[in-house]
Coordinates of N, CA and C in Angstrom, one line a residue:
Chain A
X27 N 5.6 4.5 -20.0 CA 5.4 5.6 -18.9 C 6.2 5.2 -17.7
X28 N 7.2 6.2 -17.5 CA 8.2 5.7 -15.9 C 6.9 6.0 -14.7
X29 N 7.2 5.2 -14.0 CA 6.4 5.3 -12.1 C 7.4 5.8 -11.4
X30 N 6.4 5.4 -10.7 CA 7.3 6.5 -9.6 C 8.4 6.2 -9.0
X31 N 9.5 7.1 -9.0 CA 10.2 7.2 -8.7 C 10.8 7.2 -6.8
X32 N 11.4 6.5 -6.1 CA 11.8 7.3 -4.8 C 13.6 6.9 -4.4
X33 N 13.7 7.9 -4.0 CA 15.1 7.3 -3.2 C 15.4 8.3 -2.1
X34 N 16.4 7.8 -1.5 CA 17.7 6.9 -1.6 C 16.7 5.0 -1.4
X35 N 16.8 3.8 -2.0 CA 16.5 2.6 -1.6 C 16.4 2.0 -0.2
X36 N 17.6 2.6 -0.1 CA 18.4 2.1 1.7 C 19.1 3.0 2.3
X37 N 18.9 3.2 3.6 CA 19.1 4.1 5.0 C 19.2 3.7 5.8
X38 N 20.5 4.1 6.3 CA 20.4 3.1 8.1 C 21.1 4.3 8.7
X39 N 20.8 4.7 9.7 CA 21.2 5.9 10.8 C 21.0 5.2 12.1
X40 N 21.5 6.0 12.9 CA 21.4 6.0 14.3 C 20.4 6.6 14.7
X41 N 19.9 6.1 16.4 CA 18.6 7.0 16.6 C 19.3 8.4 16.9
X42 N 18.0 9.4 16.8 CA 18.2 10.9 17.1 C 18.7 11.9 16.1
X43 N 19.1 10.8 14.9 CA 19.8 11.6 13.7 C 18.8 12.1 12.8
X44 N 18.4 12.8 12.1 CA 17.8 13.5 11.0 C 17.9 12.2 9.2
X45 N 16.6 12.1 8.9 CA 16.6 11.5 7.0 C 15.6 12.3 6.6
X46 N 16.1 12.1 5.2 CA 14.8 12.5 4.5 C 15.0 11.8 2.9
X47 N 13.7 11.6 2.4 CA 13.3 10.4 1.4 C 13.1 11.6 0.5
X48 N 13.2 11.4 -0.9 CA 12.5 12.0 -2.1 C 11.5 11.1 -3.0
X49 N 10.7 12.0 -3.7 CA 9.8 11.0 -4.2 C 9.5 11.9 -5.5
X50 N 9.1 11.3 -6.7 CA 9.0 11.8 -7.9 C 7.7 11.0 -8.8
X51 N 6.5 11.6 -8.5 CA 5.6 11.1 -8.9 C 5.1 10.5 -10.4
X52 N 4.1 9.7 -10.9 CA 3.9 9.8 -12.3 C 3.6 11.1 -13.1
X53 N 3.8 11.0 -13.7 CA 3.9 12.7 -14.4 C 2.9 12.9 -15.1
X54 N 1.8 14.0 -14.4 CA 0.6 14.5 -14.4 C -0.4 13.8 -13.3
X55 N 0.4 13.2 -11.9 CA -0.5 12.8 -11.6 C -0.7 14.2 -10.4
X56 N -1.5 14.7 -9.7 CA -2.4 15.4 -9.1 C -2.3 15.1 -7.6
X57 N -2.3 13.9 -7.4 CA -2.4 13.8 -5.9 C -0.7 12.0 -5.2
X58 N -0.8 12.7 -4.4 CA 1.0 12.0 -4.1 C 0.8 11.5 -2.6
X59 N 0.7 10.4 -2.0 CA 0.9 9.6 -1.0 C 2.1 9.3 -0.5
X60 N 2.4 9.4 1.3 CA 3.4 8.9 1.8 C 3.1 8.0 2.5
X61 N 3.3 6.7 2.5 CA 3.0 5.3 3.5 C 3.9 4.8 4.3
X62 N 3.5 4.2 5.6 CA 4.6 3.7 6.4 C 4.1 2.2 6.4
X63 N 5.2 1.6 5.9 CA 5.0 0.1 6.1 C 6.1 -0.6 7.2
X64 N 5.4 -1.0 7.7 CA 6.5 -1.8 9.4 C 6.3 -3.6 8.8
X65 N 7.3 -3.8 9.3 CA 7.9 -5.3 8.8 C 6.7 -6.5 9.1
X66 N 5.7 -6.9 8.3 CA 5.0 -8.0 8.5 C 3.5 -6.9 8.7
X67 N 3.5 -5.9 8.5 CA 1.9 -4.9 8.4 C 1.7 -4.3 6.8
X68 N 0.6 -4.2 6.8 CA 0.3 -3.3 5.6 C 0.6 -2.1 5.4
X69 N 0.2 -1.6 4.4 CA 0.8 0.2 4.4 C 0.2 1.3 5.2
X70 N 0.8 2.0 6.1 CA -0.3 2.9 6.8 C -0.1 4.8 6.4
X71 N -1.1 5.3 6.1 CA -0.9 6.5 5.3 C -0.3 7.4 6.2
X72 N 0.3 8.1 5.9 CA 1.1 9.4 6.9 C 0.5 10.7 6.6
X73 N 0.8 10.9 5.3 CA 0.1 12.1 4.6 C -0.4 12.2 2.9
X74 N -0.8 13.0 2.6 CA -1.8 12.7 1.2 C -2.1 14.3 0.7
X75 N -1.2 14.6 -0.1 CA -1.1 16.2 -1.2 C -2.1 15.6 -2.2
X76 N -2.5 17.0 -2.4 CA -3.3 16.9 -3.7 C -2.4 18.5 -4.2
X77 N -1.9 18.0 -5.6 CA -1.0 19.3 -6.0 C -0.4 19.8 -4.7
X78 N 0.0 20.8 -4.2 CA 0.8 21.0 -3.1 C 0.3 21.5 -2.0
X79 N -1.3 20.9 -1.8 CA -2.2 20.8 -0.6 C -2.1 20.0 0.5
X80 N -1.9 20.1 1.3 CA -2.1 18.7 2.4 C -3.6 18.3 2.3
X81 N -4.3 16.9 2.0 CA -5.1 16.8 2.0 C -5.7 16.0 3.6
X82 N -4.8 15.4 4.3 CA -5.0 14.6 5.2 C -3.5 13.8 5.6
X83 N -3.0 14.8 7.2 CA -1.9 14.4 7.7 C -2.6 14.0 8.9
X84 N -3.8 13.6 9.0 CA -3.9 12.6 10.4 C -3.1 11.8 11.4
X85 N -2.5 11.3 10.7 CA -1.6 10.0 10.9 C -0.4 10.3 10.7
X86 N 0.2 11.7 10.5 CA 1.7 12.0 10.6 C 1.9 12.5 11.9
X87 N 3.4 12.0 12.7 CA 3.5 12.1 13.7 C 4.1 13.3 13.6
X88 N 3.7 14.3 14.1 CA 4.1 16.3 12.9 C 4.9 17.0 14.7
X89 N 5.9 15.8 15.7 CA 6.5 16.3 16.2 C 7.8 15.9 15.7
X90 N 7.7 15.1 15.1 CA 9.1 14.7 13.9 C 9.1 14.5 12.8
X91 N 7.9 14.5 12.2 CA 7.9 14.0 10.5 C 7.3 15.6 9.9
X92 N 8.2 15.6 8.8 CA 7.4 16.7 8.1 C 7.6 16.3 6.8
X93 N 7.0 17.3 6.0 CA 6.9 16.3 4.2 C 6.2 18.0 3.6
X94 N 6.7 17.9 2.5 CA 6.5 19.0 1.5 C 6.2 18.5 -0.1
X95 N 5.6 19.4 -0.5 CA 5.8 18.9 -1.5 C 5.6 20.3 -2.8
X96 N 6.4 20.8 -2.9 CA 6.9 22.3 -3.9 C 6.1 21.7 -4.9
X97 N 6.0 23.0 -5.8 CA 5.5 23.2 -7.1 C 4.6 22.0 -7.3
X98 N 3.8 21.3 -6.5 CA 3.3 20.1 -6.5 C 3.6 18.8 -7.7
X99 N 4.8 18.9 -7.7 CA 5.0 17.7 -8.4 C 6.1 16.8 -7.4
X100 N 7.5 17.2 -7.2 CA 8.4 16.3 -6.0 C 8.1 16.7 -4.6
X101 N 7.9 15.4 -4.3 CA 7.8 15.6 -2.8 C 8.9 15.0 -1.6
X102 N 9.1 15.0 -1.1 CA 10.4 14.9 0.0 C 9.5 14.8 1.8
X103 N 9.8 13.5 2.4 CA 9.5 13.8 3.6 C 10.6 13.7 4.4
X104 N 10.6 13.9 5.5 CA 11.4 14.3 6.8 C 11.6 13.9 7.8
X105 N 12.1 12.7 9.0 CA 12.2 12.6 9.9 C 13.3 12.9 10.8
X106 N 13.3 13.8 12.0 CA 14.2 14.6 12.9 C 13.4 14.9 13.7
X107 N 13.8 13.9 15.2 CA 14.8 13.1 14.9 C 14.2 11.9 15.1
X108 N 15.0 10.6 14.4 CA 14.3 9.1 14.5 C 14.7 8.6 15.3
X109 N 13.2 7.8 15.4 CA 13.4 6.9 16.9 C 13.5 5.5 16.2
X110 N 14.1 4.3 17.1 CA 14.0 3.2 16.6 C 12.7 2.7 16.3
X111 N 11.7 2.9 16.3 CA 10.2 2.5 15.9 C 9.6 3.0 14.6
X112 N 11.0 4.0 14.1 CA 10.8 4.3 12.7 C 11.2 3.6 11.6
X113 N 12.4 2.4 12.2 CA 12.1 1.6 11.3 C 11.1 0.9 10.0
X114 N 10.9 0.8 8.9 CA 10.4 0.8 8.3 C 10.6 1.0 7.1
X115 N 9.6 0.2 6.0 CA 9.4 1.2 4.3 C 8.6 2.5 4.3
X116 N 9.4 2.9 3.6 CA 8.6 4.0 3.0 C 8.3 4.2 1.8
X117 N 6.9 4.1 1.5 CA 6.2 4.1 0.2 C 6.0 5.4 0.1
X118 N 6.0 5.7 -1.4 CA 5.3 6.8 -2.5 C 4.2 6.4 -2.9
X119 N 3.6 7.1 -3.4 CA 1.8 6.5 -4.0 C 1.8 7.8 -5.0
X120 N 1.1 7.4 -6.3 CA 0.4 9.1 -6.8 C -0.6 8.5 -7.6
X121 N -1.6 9.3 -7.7 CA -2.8 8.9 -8.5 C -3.2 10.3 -9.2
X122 N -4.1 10.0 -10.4 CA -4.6 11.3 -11.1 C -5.1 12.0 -10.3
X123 N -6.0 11.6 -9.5 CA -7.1 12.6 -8.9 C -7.3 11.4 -7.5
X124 N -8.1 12.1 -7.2 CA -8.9 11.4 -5.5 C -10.2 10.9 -5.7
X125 N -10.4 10.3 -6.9 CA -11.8 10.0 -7.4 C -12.1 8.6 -6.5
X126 N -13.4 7.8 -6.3 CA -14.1 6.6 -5.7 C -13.0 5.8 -7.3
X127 N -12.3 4.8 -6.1 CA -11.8 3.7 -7.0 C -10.6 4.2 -7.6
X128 N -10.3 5.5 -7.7 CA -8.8 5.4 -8.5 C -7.6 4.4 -7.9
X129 N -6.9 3.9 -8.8 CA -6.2 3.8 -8.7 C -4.6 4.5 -8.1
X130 N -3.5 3.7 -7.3 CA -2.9 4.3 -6.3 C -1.8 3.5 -7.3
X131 N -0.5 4.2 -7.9 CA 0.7 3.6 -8.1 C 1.8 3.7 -7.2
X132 N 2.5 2.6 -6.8 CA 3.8 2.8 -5.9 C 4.8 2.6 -6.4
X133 N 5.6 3.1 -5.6 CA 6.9 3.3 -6.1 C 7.6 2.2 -5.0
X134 N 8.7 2.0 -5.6 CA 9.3 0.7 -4.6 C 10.2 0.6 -3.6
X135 N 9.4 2.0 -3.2 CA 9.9 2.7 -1.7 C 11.2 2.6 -0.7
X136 N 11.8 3.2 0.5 CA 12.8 3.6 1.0 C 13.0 2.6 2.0
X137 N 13.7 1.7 2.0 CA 13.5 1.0 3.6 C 15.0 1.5 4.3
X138 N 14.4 2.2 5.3 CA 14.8 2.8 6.8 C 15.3 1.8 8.1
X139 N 16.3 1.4 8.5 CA 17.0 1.1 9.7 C 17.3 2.1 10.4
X140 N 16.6 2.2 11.9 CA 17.4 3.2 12.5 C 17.8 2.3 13.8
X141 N 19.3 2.8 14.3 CA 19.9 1.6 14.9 C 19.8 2.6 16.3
Chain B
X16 N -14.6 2.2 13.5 CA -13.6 2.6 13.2 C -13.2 2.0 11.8
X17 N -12.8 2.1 10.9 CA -12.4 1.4 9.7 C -11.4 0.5 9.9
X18 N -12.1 -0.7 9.3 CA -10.1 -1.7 9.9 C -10.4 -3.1 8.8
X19 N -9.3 -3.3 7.9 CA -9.4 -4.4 7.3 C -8.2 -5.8 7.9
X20 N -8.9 -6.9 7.8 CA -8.6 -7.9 8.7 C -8.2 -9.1 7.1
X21 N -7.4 -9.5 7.3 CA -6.8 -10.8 6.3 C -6.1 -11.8 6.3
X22 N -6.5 -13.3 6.1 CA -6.3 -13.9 6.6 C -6.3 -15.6 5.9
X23 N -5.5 -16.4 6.0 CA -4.5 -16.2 6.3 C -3.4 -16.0 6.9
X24 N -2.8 -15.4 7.7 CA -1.2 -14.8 7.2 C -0.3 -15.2 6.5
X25 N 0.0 -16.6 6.1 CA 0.6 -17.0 5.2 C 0.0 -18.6 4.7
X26 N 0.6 -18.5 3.6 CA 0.0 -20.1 3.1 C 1.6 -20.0 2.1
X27 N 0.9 -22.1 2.2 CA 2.0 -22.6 1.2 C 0.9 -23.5 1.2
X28 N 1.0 -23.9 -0.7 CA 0.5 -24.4 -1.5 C 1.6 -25.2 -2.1
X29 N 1.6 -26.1 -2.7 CA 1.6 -27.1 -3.7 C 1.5 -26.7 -5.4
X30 N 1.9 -26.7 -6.5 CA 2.0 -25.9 -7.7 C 0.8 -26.6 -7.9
X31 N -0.5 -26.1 -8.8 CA -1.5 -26.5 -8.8 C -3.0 -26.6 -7.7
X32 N -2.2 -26.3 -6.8 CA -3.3 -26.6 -5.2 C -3.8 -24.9 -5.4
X33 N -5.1 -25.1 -5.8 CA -6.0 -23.7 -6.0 C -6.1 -24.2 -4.3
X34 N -6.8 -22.5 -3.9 CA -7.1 -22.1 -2.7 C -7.7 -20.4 -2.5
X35 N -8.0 -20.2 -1.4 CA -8.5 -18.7 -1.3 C -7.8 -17.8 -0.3
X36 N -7.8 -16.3 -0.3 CA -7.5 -15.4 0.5 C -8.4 -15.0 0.7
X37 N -8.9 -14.5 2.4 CA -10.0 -14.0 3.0 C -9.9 -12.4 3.0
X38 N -10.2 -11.1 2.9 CA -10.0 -10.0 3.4 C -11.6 -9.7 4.5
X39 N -11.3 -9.2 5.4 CA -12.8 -8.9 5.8 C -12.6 -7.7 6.4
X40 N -13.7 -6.8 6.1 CA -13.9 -5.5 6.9 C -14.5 -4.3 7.1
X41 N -14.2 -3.6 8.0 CA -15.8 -2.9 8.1 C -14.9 -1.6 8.2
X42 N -16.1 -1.3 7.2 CA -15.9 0.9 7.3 C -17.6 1.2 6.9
X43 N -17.3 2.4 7.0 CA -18.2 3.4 7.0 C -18.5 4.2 5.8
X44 N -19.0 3.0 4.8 CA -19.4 3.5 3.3 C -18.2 3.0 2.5
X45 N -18.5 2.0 1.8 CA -17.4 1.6 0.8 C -17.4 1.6 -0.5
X46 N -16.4 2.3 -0.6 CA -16.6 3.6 -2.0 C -15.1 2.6 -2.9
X47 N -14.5 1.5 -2.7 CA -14.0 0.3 -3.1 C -12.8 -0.3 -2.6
X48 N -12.9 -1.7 -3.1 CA -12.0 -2.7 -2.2 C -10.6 -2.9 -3.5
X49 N -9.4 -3.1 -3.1 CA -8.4 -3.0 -4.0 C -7.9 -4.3 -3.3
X50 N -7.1 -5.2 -4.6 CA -6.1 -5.9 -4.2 C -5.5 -5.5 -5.2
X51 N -4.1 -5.5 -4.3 CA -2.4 -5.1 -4.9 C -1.4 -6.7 -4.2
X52 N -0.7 -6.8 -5.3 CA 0.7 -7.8 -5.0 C 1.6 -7.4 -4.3
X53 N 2.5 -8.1 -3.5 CA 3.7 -7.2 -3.0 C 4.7 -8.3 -3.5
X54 N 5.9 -7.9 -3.9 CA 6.9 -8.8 -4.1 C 8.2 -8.6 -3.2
X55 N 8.8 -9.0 -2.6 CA 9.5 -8.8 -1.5 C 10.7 -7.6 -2.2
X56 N 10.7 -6.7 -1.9 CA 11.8 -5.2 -2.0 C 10.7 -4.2 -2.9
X57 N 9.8 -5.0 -3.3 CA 9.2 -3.8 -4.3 C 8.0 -3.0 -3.6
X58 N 7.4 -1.9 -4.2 CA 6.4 -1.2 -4.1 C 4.8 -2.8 -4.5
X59 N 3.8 -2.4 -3.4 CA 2.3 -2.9 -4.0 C 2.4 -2.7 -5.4
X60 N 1.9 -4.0 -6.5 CA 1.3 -3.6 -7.8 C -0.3 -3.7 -7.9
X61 N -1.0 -3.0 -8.0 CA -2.1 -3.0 -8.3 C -2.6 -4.5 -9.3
X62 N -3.6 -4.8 -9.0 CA -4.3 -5.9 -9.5 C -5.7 -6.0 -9.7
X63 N -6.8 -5.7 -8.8 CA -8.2 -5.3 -9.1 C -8.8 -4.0 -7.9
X64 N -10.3 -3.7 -8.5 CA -10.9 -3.3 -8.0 C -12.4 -3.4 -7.8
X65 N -12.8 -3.7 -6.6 CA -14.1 -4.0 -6.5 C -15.2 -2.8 -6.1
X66 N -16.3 -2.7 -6.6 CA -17.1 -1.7 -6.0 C -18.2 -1.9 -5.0
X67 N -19.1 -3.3 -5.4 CA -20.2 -3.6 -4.8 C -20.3 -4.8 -4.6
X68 N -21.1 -5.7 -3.7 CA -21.5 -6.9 -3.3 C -21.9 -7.7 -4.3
X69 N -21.4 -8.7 -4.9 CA -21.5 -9.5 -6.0 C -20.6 -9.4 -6.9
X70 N -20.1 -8.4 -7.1 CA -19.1 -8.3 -8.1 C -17.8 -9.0 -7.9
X71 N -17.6 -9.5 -9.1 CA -15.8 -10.8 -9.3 C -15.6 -9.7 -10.5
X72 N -13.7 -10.0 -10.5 CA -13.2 -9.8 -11.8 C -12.1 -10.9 -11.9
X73 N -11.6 -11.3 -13.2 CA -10.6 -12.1 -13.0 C -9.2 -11.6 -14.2
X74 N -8.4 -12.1 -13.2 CA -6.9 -12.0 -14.4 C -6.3 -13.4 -14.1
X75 N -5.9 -14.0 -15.2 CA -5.3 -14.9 -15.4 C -5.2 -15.8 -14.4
X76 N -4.7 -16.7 -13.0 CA -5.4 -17.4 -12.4 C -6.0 -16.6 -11.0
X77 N -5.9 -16.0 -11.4 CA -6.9 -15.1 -9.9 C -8.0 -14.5 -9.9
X78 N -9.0 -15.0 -9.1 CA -10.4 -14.5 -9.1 C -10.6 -13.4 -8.1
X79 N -11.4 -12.3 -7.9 CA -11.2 -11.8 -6.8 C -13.0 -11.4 -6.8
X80 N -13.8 -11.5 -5.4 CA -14.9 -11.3 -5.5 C -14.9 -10.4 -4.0
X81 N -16.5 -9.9 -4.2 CA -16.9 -9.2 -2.8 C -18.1 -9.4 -2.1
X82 N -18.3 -9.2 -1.0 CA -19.5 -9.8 -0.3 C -19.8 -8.1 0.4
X83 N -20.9 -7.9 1.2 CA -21.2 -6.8 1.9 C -19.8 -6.8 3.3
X84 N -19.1 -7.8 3.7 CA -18.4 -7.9 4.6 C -16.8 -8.5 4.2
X85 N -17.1 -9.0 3.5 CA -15.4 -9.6 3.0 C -15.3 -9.9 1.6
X86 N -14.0 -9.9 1.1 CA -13.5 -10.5 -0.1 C -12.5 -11.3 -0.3
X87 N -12.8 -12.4 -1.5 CA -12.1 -13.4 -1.2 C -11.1 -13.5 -2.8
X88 N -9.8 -13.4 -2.4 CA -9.3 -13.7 -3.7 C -9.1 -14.9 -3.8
X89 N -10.1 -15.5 -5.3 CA -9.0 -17.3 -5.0 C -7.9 -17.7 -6.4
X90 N -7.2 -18.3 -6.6 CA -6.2 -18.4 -7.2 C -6.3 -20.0 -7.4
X91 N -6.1 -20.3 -8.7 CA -6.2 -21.4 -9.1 C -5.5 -22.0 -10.1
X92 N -5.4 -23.1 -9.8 CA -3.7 -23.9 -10.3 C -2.5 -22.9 -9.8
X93 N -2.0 -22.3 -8.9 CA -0.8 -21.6 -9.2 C 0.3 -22.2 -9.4
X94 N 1.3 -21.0 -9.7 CA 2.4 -20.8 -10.2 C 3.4 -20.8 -9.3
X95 N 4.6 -21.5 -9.2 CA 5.4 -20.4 -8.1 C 5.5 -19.3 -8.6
X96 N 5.4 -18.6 -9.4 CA 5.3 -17.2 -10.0 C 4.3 -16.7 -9.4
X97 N 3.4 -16.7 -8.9 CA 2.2 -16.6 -7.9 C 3.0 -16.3 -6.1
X98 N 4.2 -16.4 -6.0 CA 4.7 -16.3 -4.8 C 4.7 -14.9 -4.4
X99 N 4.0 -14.7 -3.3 CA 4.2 -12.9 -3.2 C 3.5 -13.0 -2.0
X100 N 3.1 -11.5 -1.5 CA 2.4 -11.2 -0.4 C 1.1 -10.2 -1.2
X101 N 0.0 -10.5 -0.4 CA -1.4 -10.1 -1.4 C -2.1 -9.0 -0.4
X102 N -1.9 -7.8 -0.9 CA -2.7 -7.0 0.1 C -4.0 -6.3 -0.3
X103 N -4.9 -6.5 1.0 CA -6.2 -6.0 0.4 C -6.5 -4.6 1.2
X104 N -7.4 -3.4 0.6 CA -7.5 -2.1 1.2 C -8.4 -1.5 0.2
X105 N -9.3 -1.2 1.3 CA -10.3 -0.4 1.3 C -10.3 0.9 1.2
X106 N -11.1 1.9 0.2 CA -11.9 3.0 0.4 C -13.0 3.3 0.9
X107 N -12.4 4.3 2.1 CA -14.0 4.8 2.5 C -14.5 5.9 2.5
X108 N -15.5 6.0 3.1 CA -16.6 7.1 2.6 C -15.6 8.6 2.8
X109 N -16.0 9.8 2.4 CA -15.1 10.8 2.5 C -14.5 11.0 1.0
X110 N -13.7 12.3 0.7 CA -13.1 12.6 -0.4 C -11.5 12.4 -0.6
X111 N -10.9 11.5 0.1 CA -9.7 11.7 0.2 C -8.8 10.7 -0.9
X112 N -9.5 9.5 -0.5 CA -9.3 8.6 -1.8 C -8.0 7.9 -0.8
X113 N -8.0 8.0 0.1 CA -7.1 6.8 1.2 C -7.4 5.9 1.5
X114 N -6.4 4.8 1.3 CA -6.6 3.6 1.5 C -5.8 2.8 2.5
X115 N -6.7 1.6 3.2 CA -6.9 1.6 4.1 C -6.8 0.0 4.4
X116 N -5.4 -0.6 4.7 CA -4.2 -1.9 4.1 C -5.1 -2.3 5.4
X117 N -4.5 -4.1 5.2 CA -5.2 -5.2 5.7 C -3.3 -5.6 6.3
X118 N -3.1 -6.4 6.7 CA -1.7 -6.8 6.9 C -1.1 -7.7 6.3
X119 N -1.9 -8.3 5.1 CA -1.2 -9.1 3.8 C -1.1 -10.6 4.2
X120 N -1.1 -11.1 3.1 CA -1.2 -12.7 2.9 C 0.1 -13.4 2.6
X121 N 1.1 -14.3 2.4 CA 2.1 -14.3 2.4 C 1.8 -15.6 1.9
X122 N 1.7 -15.6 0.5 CA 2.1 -17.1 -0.3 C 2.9 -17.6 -0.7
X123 N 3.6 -18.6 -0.6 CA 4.3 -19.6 -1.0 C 3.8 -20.6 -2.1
X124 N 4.0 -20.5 -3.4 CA 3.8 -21.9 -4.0 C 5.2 -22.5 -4.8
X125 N 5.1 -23.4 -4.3 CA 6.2 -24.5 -4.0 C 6.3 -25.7 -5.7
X126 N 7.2 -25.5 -6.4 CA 6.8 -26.8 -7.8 C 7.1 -28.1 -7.4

């Protein structure tokens, strides 16, 4: 079974420029995670589709990050424009459903330089 | 507020020098506790899941248990193949199924 898929691996921009990450989930999974990981922290959630719902963008900064996710299977997020505190990974996640305990698969996410 | 705390931050071991990883922390209904591996460039791999206070599961040298307040993975005899970063994250109460990272353990074992 392939996992998930993301790219581009590596990004380095300048601040104020525009990126955006793709992400291609396990196939048939239902619900698809975007994580920000900062150098030496754990993963912190940004936003969380279920099929092509936003289930919970608490934690997306939605004056520069935006994220979609069509026909609810590829999802693509967005930052314009990046500040140097965007630095960072960026993780994929997808799981069957949103059930107590499912399991979360990652993908081996985007790491971002912005200079 | 929900917040998972882990600790260590890093360790180095000795090949064979069992030892433990702390996770502790508090939310608001814990619906379960996950440890995932990190290997430096890659995505978390999944490794267990805990549901309730008492409960261990094991894979090969890694034990991972839970208490009402913390979990402890311990790891015995390692490997340097055991070298990685160990993150622990919580689900909490709510339907969202978000999880909710600790800031990782960072092991070293050394042959």
């Amino acid at each position: 079974e392939a996992g998930v898929a993301q790219s581009p691996r590596y990004k380095i921009i300048e601040k104020r420029q525009s990126v955006a990450f793709w992400c291609n989930p396990i196939s048939g999974h239902a619900t698809l995670y975007w994580y920000q990981q900062i150098l030496g922290q754990g993963p912190k959630l940004l936003i969380q589709f279920q099929n092509n719902g936003v289930v919970d963008d608490s934690q997306l900064p939605k004056d520069r990050f935006s994220a979609e996710r069509l026909k609810g299977v590829d999802s693509t997020l967005k930052i314009q424009p990046a500040k140097l505190e965007d630095s960072a990974v960026y993780l994929c996640a997808s799981s069957p459903r949103r059930d107590r305990g499912i399991i979360q698969y990652f993908g081996a996410g985007t790491r971002l330089s912005v200079l | 507020e929900d917040q998972v705390t882990q600790s260590p931050e890093a360790l180095r071991l000795q090949e064979g020098e069992s030892s433990s990883l702390n996770c502790s922390y508090t939310v608001s209904g814990l619906r379960g506790l996950f440890w995932y591996r990190q290997d430096p460039g890659k995505g978390p791999e999944f490794l267990f899941t805990l549901y309730s206070a008492g409960e261990e599961k094991e894979k090969e040298r890694l034990k991972a248990t839970l208490t009402k307040k913390e979990s402890f993975l311990h790891i015995t005899a390692p490997k340097p193949e055991d070298s990685a970063t160990y993150l622990c994250a919580v689900q909490a109460s709510g339907n969202t199924g978000k999880l909710i990272f600790g800031q990782g353990t960072t092991l070293q074992v050394k042959p």
